[in-house]
């Protein structure tokens, strides 16, 4: 997700020692992207962290994420018992396997589109109104049927 091998000759290998490049450019600093979503993070659990982290003094995971988003060069972050660490530029020696969770920065377009809650709300309102109208029609039909068959109350 989000990356391709740098070298086309490595495309069919399971070894990406030549490195990888982004498929989609990040939106950070892009003035034409005003109406688009912000970059987001893909959670990679059970990761051996890459080399050369930079410590950032923050008080929470949300502040750590925000710190990375606000730095156009930030590629990933980790927030754990040791605090906040971010990576600038390439991730060197990122591997599976030691229990850490790394948050890799990707362009928002790399993620599936979020479903709109607006459509769900409109559907619920329309469905409710239709149910009330249908219930009213049933009562009117029953009332008229009772009057025409002599079942009027009085």
PDB file of C-alpha atoms in Angstrom:
ATOM      1  CA  UNK A   1       0.000   0.000   0.000  1.00  0.00           C
ATOM      2  CA  UNK A   2       1.357   3.384  -0.957  1.00  0.00           C
ATOM      3  CA  UNK A   3       4.763   2.297  -2.301  1.00  0.00           C
ATOM      4  CA  UNK A   4       6.406   0.557  -5.259  1.00  0.00           C
ATOM      5  CA  UNK A   5       9.966  -0.818  -5.549  1.00  0.00           C
ATOM      6  CA  UNK A   6      12.477   1.819  -6.733  1.00  0.00           C
ATOM      7  CA  UNK A   7      13.939  -0.556  -9.272  1.00  0.00           C
ATOM      8  CA  UNK A   8      11.708  -2.338 -11.771  1.00  0.00           C
ATOM      9  CA  UNK A   9      14.054  -5.335 -11.611  1.00  0.00           C
ATOM     10  CA  UNK A  10      13.094  -5.783  -7.922  1.00  0.00           C
ATOM     11  CA  UNK A  11       9.355  -5.791  -8.654  1.00  0.00           C
ATOM     12  CA  UNK A  12       9.005  -9.592  -8.491  1.00  0.00           C
ATOM     13  CA  UNK A  13      11.368 -10.087  -5.578  1.00  0.00           C
ATOM     14  CA  UNK A  14      10.266 -10.369  -1.972  1.00  0.00           C
ATOM     15  CA  UNK A  15      13.445  -8.469  -1.092  1.00  0.00           C
ATOM     16  CA  UNK A  16      13.190  -4.686  -1.455  1.00  0.00           C
ATOM     17  CA  UNK A  17      16.789  -3.872  -0.578  1.00  0.00           C
ATOM     18  CA  UNK A  18      16.839  -1.286  -3.381  1.00  0.00           C
ATOM     19  CA  UNK A  19      14.205   0.700  -1.502  1.00  0.00           C
ATOM     20  CA  UNK A  20      10.745   1.918  -2.393  1.00  0.00           C
ATOM     21  CA  UNK A  21       9.137   5.086  -3.728  1.00  0.00           C
ATOM     22  CA  UNK A  22       5.703   6.563  -3.037  1.00  0.00           C
ATOM     23  CA  UNK A  23       2.928   5.840  -5.505  1.00  0.00           C
ATOM     24  CA  UNK A  24       1.088   9.039  -4.591  1.00  0.00           C
ATOM     25  CA  UNK A  25       2.623  12.354  -3.595  1.00  0.00           C
ATOM     26  CA  UNK A  26       1.761  13.632  -0.121  1.00  0.00           C
ATOM     27  CA  UNK A  27      -0.469  16.725   0.087  1.00  0.00           C
ATOM     28  CA  UNK A  28       1.718  18.594   2.576  1.00  0.00           C
ATOM     29  CA  UNK A  29       2.624  22.028   1.245  1.00  0.00           C
ATOM     30  CA  UNK A  30       0.467  21.580  -1.872  1.00  0.00           C
ATOM     31  CA  UNK A  31      -1.501  24.833  -2.234  1.00  0.00           C
ATOM     32  CA  UNK A  32      -3.813  23.318  -4.887  1.00  0.00           C
ATOM     33  CA  UNK A  33      -5.007  20.685  -2.420  1.00  0.00           C
ATOM     34  CA  UNK A  34      -7.110  23.045  -0.263  1.00  0.00           C
ATOM     35  CA  UNK A  35     -10.332  21.074  -0.687  1.00  0.00           C
ATOM     36  CA  UNK A  36      -8.777  17.623  -0.364  1.00  0.00           C
ATOM     37  CA  UNK A  37      -8.345  15.463   2.727  1.00  0.00           C
ATOM     38  CA  UNK A  38      -5.136  15.630   4.741  1.00  0.00           C
ATOM     39  CA  UNK A  39      -2.490  12.943   4.654  1.00  0.00           C
ATOM     40  CA  UNK A  40      -3.288  10.050   6.996  1.00  0.00           C
ATOM     41  CA  UNK A  41      -1.439   7.223   8.707  1.00  0.00           C
ATOM     42  CA  UNK A  42      -1.476   3.502   8.024  1.00  0.00           C
ATOM     43  CA  UNK A  43      -0.943   1.414  11.159  1.00  0.00           C
ATOM     44  CA  UNK A  44       1.770  -1.245  10.816  1.00  0.00           C
ATOM     45  CA  UNK A  45       1.752  -3.468  13.923  1.00  0.00           C
ATOM     46  CA  UNK A  46       4.555  -5.773  15.094  1.00  0.00           C
ATOM     47  CA  UNK A  47       7.347  -3.799  13.457  1.00  0.00           C
ATOM     48  CA  UNK A  48      11.071  -3.549  14.076  1.00  0.00           C
ATOM     49  CA  UNK A  49      11.533   0.193  14.003  1.00  0.00           C
ATOM     50  CA  UNK A  50      13.708   1.828  11.344  1.00  0.00           C
ATOM     51  CA  UNK A  51      17.007   3.526  12.067  1.00  0.00           C
ATOM     52  CA  UNK A  52      17.516   7.210  12.933  1.00  0.00           C
ATOM     53  CA  UNK A  53      14.378   8.227  14.840  1.00  0.00           C
ATOM     54  CA  UNK A  54      14.029  11.767  16.166  1.00  0.00           C
ATOM     55  CA  UNK A  55      12.457  12.270  19.599  1.00  0.00           C
ATOM     56  CA  UNK A  56       9.693  14.845  19.918  1.00  0.00           C
ATOM     57  CA  UNK A  57       8.481  16.198  23.268  1.00  0.00           C
ATOM     58  CA  UNK A  58       4.687  15.750  23.300  1.00  0.00           C
ATOM     59  CA  UNK A  59       2.130  14.676  25.863  1.00  0.00           C
ATOM     60  CA  UNK A  60      -0.085  12.274  23.913  1.00  0.00           C
ATOM     61  CA  UNK A  61      -0.397  10.041  20.859  1.00  0.00           C
ATOM     62  CA  UNK A  62      -2.630  12.657  19.191  1.00  0.00           C
ATOM     63  CA  UNK A  63       0.071  15.323  19.675  1.00  0.00           C
ATOM     64  CA  UNK A  64       2.676  12.941  18.244  1.00  0.00           C
ATOM     65  CA  UNK A  65       0.531  12.335  15.150  1.00  0.00           C
ATOM     66  CA  UNK A  66      -0.086  16.064  14.764  1.00  0.00           C
ATOM     67  CA  UNK A  67       3.645  16.769  15.110  1.00  0.00           C
ATOM     68  CA  UNK A  68       4.360  14.410  12.219  1.00  0.00           C
ATOM     69  CA  UNK A  69       1.521  15.785  10.057  1.00  0.00           C
ATOM     70  CA  UNK A  70       2.775  19.337  10.572  1.00  0.00           C
ATOM     71  CA  UNK A  71       6.262  18.436   9.310  1.00  0.00           C
ATOM     72  CA  UNK A  72       6.227  17.953   5.527  1.00  0.00           C
ATOM     73  CA  UNK A  73       9.337  15.751   5.731  1.00  0.00           C
ATOM     74  CA  UNK A  74       7.913  13.400   8.364  1.00  0.00           C
ATOM     75  CA  UNK A  75       7.434   9.884   6.970  1.00  0.00           C
ATOM     76  CA  UNK A  76       6.245   7.976  10.052  1.00  0.00           C
ATOM     77  CA  UNK A  77       5.834   8.134  13.802  1.00  0.00           C
ATOM     78  CA  UNK A  78       5.637   5.898  16.870  1.00  0.00           C
ATOM     79  CA  UNK A  79       4.123   6.765  20.228  1.00  0.00           C
ATOM     80  CA  UNK A  80       4.897   4.269  22.983  1.00  0.00           C
ATOM     81  CA  UNK A  81       6.228   4.085  26.556  1.00  0.00           C
ATOM     82  CA  UNK A  82       9.394   5.866  25.374  1.00  0.00           C
ATOM     83  CA  UNK A  83       7.356   8.823  24.053  1.00  0.00           C
ATOM     84  CA  UNK A  84       7.089  10.148  20.523  1.00  0.00           C
ATOM     85  CA  UNK A  85       9.556   9.321  17.766  1.00  0.00           C
ATOM     86  CA  UNK A  86       9.305  10.522  14.177  1.00  0.00           C
ATOM     87  CA  UNK A  87      11.240   9.632  11.041  1.00  0.00           C
ATOM     88  CA  UNK A  88      12.293  12.204   8.483  1.00  0.00           C
ATOM     89  CA  UNK A  89      12.836  11.068   4.898  1.00  0.00           C
ATOM     90  CA  UNK A  90      13.509   7.405   4.105  1.00  0.00           C
ATOM     91  CA  UNK A  91      12.795   4.560   6.504  1.00  0.00           C
ATOM     92  CA  UNK A  92      15.999   2.522   6.722  1.00  0.00           C
ATOM     93  CA  UNK A  93      15.777  -1.131   7.856  1.00  0.00           C
ATOM     94  CA  UNK A  94      12.045  -1.213   8.511  1.00  0.00           C
ATOM     95  CA  UNK A  95      11.148  -4.861   9.156  1.00  0.00           C
ATOM     96  CA  UNK A  96       8.439  -7.092  10.594  1.00  0.00           C
ATOM     97  CA  UNK A  97       8.784  -8.473  14.000  1.00  0.00           C
ATOM     98  CA  UNK A  98       9.379  -6.848  17.350  1.00  0.00           C
ATOM     99  CA  UNK A  99       5.998  -5.738  18.610  1.00  0.00           C
ATOM    100  CA  UNK A 100       6.126  -1.991  17.947  1.00  0.00           C
ATOM    101  CA  UNK A 101       3.357  -0.212  16.008  1.00  0.00           C
ATOM    102  CA  UNK A 102       4.588   2.226  13.378  1.00  0.00           C
ATOM    103  CA  UNK A 103       2.264   4.776  11.766  1.00  0.00           C
ATOM    104  CA  UNK A 104       3.306   5.316   8.142  1.00  0.00           C
ATOM    105  CA  UNK A 105       2.245   8.550   6.451  1.00  0.00           C
ATOM    106  CA  UNK A 106       0.302   8.123   3.220  1.00  0.00           C
ATOM    107  CA  UNK A 107      -1.737  10.401   0.992  1.00  0.00           C
ATOM    108  CA  UNK A 108      -5.448  10.387   1.886  1.00  0.00           C
ATOM    109  CA  UNK A 109      -6.229   9.057  -1.612  1.00  0.00           C
ATOM    110  CA  UNK A 110      -4.397   5.809  -0.722  1.00  0.00           C
ATOM    111  CA  UNK A 111      -7.184   4.912   1.742  1.00  0.00           C
ATOM    112  CA  UNK A 112     -10.679   3.677   0.866  1.00  0.00           C
ATOM    113  CA  UNK A 113     -13.214   6.492   0.731  1.00  0.00           C
ATOM    114  CA  UNK A 114     -15.084   7.059   3.967  1.00  0.00           C
ATOM    115  CA  UNK A 115     -18.824   6.518   3.739  1.00  0.00           C
ATOM    116  CA  UNK A 116     -20.850   9.662   4.174  1.00  0.00           C
ATOM    117  CA  UNK A 117     -23.010   9.811   7.298  1.00  0.00           C
ATOM    118  CA  UNK A 118     -25.154  12.376   5.498  1.00  0.00           C
ATOM    119  CA  UNK A 119     -26.615   9.666   3.222  1.00  0.00           C
ATOM    120  CA  UNK A 120     -27.445   7.461   6.203  1.00  0.00           C
ATOM    121  CA  UNK A 121     -29.215  10.337   7.988  1.00  0.00           C
ATOM    122  CA  UNK A 122     -31.233  11.280   4.882  1.00  0.00           C
ATOM    123  CA  UNK A 123     -32.219   7.627   4.405  1.00  0.00           C
ATOM    124  CA  UNK A 124     -33.378   7.348   8.025  1.00  0.00           C
ATOM    125  CA  UNK A 125     -35.470  10.537   7.801  1.00  0.00           C
ATOM    126  CA  UNK A 126     -37.076   9.546   4.477  1.00  0.00           C
ATOM    127  CA  UNK A 127     -37.779   6.036   5.791  1.00  0.00           C
ATOM    128  CA  UNK A 128     -39.368   7.411   8.982  1.00  0.00           C
ATOM    129  CA  UNK A 129     -41.594   9.854   7.081  1.00  0.00           C
ATOM    130  CA  UNK A 130     -42.663   7.089   4.678  1.00  0.00           C
ATOM    131  CA  UNK A 131     -43.545   4.809   7.622  1.00  0.00           C
ATOM    132  CA  UNK A 132     -45.673   7.522   9.279  1.00  0.00           C
ATOM    133  CA  UNK A 133     -47.499   8.285   5.989  1.00  0.00           C
ATOM    134  CA  UNK A 134     -48.121   4.576   5.355  1.00  0.00           C
ATOM    135  CA  UNK A 135     -49.427   4.071   8.903  1.00  0.00           C
ATOM    136  CA  UNK A 136     -51.760   7.084   8.465  1.00  0.00           C
ATOM    137  CA  UNK A 137     -53.095   5.649   5.195  1.00  0.00           C
ATOM    138  CA  UNK A 138     -53.781   2.294   6.863  1.00  0.00           C
ATOM    139  CA  UNK A 139     -55.787   4.015   9.620  1.00  0.00           C
ATOM    140  CA  UNK A 140     -57.796   6.032   7.049  1.00  0.00           C
ATOM    141  CA  UNK A 141     -58.592   2.883   5.016  1.00  0.00           C
ATOM    142  CA  UNK A 142     -59.667   0.968   8.143  1.00  0.00           C
ATOM    143  CA  UNK A 143     -61.800   3.898   9.354  1.00  0.00           C
ATOM    144  CA  UNK A 144     -63.562   4.225   5.962  1.00  0.00           C
ATOM    145  CA  UNK A 145     -64.067   0.473   5.770  1.00  0.00           C
ATOM    146  CA  UNK A 146     -65.648   0.413   9.243  1.00  0.00           C
ATOM    147  CA  UNK A 147     -68.030   3.294   8.345  1.00  0.00           C
ATOM    148  CA  UNK A 148     -69.107   1.689   5.088  1.00  0.00           C
ATOM    149  CA  UNK A 149     -69.851  -1.629   6.794  1.00  0.00           C
ATOM    150  CA  UNK A 150     -71.836  -0.169   9.692  1.00  0.00           C
ATOM    151  CA  UNK A 151     -69.213  -0.551  12.372  1.00  0.00           C
ATOM    152  CA  UNK A 152     -69.248   3.114  13.376  1.00  0.00           C
ATOM    153  CA  UNK A 153     -68.908   3.734  17.108  1.00  0.00           C
ATOM    154  CA  UNK A 154     -71.630   5.915  18.771  1.00  0.00           C
TER     155      UNK A 154
END
